[in-house]
CSV table of C-alpha atoms in Angstrom, one decimal:
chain,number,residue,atom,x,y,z
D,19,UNK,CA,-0.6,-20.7,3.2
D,20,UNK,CA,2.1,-18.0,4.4
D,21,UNK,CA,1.0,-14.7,4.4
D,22,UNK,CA,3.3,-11.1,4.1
D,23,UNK,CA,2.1,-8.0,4.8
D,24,UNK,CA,2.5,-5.7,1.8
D,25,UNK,CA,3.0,-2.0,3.4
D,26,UNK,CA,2.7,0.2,0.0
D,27,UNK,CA,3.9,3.6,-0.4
D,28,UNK,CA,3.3,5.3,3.2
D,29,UNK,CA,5.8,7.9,2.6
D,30,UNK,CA,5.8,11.5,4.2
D,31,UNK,CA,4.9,13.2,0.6
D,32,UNK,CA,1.1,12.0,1.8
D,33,UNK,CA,0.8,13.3,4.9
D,34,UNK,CA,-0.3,16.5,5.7
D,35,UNK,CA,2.5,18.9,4.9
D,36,UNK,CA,3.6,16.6,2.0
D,37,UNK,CA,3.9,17.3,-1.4
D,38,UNK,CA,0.4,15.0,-2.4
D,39,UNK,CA,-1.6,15.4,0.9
D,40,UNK,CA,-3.9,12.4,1.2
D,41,UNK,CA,-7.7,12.6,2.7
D,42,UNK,CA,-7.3,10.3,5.8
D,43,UNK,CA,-3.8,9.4,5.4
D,44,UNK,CA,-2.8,9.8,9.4
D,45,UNK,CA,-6.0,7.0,9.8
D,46,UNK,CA,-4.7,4.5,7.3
D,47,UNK,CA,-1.2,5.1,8.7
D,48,UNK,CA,-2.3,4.1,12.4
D,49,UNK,CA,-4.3,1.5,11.1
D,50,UNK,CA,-1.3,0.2,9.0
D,51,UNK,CA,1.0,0.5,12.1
D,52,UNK,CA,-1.7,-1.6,13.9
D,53,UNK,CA,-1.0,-4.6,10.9
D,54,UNK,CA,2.4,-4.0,11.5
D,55,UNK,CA,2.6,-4.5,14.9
D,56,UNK,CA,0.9,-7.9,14.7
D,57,UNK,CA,3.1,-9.3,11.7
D,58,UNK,CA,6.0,-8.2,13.9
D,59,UNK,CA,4.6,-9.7,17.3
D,60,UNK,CA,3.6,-12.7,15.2
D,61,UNK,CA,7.4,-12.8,13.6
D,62,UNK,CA,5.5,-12.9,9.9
D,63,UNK,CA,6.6,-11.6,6.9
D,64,UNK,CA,6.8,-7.8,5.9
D,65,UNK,CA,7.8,-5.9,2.7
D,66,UNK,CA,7.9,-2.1,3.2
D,67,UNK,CA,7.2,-0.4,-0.8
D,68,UNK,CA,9.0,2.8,-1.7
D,69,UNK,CA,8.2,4.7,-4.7
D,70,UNK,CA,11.1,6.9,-6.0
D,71,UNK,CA,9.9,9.3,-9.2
D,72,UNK,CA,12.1,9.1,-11.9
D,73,UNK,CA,9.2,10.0,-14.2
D,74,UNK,CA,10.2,14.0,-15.9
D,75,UNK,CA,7.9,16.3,-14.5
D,76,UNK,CA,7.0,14.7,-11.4
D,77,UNK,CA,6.7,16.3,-8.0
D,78,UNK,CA,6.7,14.2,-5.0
D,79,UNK,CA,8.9,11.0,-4.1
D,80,UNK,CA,11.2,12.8,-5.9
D,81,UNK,CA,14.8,11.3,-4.9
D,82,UNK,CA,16.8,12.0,-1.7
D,83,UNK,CA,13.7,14.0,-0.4
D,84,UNK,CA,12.5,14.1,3.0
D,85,UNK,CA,9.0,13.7,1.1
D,86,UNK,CA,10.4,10.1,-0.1
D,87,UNK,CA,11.0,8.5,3.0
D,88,UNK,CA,8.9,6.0,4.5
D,89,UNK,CA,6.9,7.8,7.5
D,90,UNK,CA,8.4,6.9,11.0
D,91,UNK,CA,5.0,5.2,12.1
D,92,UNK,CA,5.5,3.0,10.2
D,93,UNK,CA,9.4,2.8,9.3
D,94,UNK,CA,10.8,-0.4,8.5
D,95,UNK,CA,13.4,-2.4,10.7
D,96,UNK,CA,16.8,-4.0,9.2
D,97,UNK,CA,15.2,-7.3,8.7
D,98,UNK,CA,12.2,-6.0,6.9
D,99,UNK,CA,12.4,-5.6,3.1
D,100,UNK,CA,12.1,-2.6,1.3
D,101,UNK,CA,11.2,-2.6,-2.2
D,102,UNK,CA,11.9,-0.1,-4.6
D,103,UNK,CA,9.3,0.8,-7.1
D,104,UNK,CA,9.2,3.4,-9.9
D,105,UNK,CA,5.7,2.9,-11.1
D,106,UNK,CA,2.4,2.4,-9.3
D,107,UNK,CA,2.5,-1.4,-9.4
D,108,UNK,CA,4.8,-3.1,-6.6
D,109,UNK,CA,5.9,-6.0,-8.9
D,110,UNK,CA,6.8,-3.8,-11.8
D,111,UNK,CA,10.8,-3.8,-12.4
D,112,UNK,CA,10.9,-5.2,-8.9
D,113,UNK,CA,12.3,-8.0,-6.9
D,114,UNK,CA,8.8,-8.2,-5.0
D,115,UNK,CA,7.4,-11.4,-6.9
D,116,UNK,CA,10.6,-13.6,-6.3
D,117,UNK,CA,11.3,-12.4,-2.7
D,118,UNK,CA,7.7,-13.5,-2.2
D,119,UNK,CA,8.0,-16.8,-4.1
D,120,UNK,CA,11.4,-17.8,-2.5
D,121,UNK,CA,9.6,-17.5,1.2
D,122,UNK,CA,6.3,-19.5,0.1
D,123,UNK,CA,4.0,-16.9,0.5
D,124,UNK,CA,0.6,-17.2,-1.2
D,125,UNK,CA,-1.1,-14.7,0.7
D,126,UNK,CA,-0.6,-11.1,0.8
D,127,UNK,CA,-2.5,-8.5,3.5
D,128,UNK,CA,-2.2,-5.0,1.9
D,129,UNK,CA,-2.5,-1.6,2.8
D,130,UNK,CA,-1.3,1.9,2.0
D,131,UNK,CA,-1.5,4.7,-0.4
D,132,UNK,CA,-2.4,5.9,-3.3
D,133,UNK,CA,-5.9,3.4,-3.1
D,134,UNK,CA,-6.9,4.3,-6.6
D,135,UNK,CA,-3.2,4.1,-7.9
D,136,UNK,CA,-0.5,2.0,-6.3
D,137,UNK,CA,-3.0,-0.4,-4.3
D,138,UNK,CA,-5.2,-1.2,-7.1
D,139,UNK,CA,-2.8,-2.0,-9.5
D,140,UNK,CA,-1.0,-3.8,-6.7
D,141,UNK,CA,-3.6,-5.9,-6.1
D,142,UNK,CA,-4.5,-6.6,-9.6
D,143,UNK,CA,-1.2,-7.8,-10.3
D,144,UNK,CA,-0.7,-10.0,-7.4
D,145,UNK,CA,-4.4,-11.4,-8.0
D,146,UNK,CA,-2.7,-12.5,-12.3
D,147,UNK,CA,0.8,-13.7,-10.3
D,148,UNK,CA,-1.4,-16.5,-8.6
D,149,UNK,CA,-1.3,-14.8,-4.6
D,150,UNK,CA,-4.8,-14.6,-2.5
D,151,UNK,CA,-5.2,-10.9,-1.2
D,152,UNK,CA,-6.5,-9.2,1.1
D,153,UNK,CA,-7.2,-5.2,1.4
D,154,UNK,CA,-7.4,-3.7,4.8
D,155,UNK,CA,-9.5,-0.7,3.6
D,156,UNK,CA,-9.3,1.3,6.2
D,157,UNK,CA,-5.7,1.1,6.4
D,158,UNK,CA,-5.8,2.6,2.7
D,159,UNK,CA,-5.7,6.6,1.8
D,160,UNK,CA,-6.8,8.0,-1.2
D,161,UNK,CA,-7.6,11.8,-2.7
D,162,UNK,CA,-10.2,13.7,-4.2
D,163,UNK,CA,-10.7,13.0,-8.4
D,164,UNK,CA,-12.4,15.0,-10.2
D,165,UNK,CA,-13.2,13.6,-13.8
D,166,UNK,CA,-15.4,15.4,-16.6
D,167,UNK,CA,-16.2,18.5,-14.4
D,168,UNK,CA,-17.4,16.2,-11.5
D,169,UNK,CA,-15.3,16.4,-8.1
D,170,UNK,CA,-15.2,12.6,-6.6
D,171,UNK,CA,-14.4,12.7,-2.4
D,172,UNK,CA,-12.0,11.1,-1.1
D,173,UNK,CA,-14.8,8.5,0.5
D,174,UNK,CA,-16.4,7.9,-2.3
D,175,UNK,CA,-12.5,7.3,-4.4
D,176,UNK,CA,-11.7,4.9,-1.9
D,177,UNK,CA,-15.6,2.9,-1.3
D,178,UNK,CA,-15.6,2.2,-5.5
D,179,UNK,CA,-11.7,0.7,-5.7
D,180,UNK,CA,-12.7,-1.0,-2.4
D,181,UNK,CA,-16.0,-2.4,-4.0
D,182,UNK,CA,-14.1,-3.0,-7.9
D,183,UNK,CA,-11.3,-4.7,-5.7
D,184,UNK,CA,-13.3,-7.5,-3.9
D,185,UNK,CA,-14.6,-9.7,-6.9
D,186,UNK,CA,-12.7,-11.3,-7.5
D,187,UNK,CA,-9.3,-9.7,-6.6
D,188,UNK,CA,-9.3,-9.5,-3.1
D,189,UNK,CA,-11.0,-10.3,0.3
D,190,UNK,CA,-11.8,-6.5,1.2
D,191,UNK,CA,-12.8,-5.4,5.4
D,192,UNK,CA,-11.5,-3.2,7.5
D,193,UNK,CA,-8.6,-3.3,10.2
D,194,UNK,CA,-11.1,-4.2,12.8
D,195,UNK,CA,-12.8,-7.2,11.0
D,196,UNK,CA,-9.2,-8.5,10.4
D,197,UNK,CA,-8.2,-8.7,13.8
D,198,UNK,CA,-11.5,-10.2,14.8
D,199,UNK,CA,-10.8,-13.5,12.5
């Protein structure tokens, strides 16, 4: 089965500085760049994701920003796809799904940003279009919730998605475990 690496949404609005400042987001970038580095070396398929708000009201990825732009660790070369999203799932009013198809890929190794937003619902979707995945967990960045009163960390954002996402959506580990199969 071919496999793609799925980069979602590692845009300079979630880095520190950025206009939605992810916990961890440097860490899931390097361990993103790591992937990246091996689907390049292996000469395997990559598809960068780039959200650009169009939604009223919204304040980051907001068009022709610096903030928009994927970040330089992990910026895509001319021969490496990038897919333009406006809403948190990557197949949503895309090209993603037949871009996949047409190369036979059947396997997808994600990572990126927002984990409760754009790599859940990702993942979810890929999982109904027929595609194995896998989530490199540590190569995902999330933020504090809060939700009736009750502040949720980071951590604790990203261990539930990880835990909701691995029956039966996705094969879940971390960058280390991947490069040790």
């Amino acid at each position: 089965m071919n496999k793609a690496l799925i980069l979602i949404d590692i845009q300079n609005d979630y880095f520190p500085g950025g206009a939605m400042e992810l916990v961890n987001m440097e860490d899931a970038a390097k361990n993103s760049q790591r992937l990246l580095s091996y689907f390049r070396e292996k000469q395997m398929p990559i598809f960068h994701i780039q959200h650009i708000s169009t939604r009223k009201g919204a304040t980051f990825f907001l068009p022709e920003t610096h903030g928009c732009k994927i970040n330089e660790s992990v910026e895509p070369k001319d021969n490496e796809p990038v897919v333009v999203k406006h809403y948190p799932s990557s197949f949503r009013e895309t090209e993603l799904e037949d871009l996949l198809k047409s190369q036979g890929i059947g396997e997808l190794i994600i990572c990126g940003a927002m984990t409760h937003m754009c790599i859940d619902t990702t993942t979810r979707a890929a999982f109904d279009l027929g595609f194995k995945c896998l989530v490199v967990s540590d190569a995902c960045a999330t933020k504090d919730l809060e939700f009736n009163n009750r502040r949720v960390s980071a951590s604790d954002v990203n261990t539930a998605f990880m835990a909701a996402l691995s029956v039966p959506f996705a094969q879940v580990m971390p960058a280390d475990s991947f490069f040790e199969q």
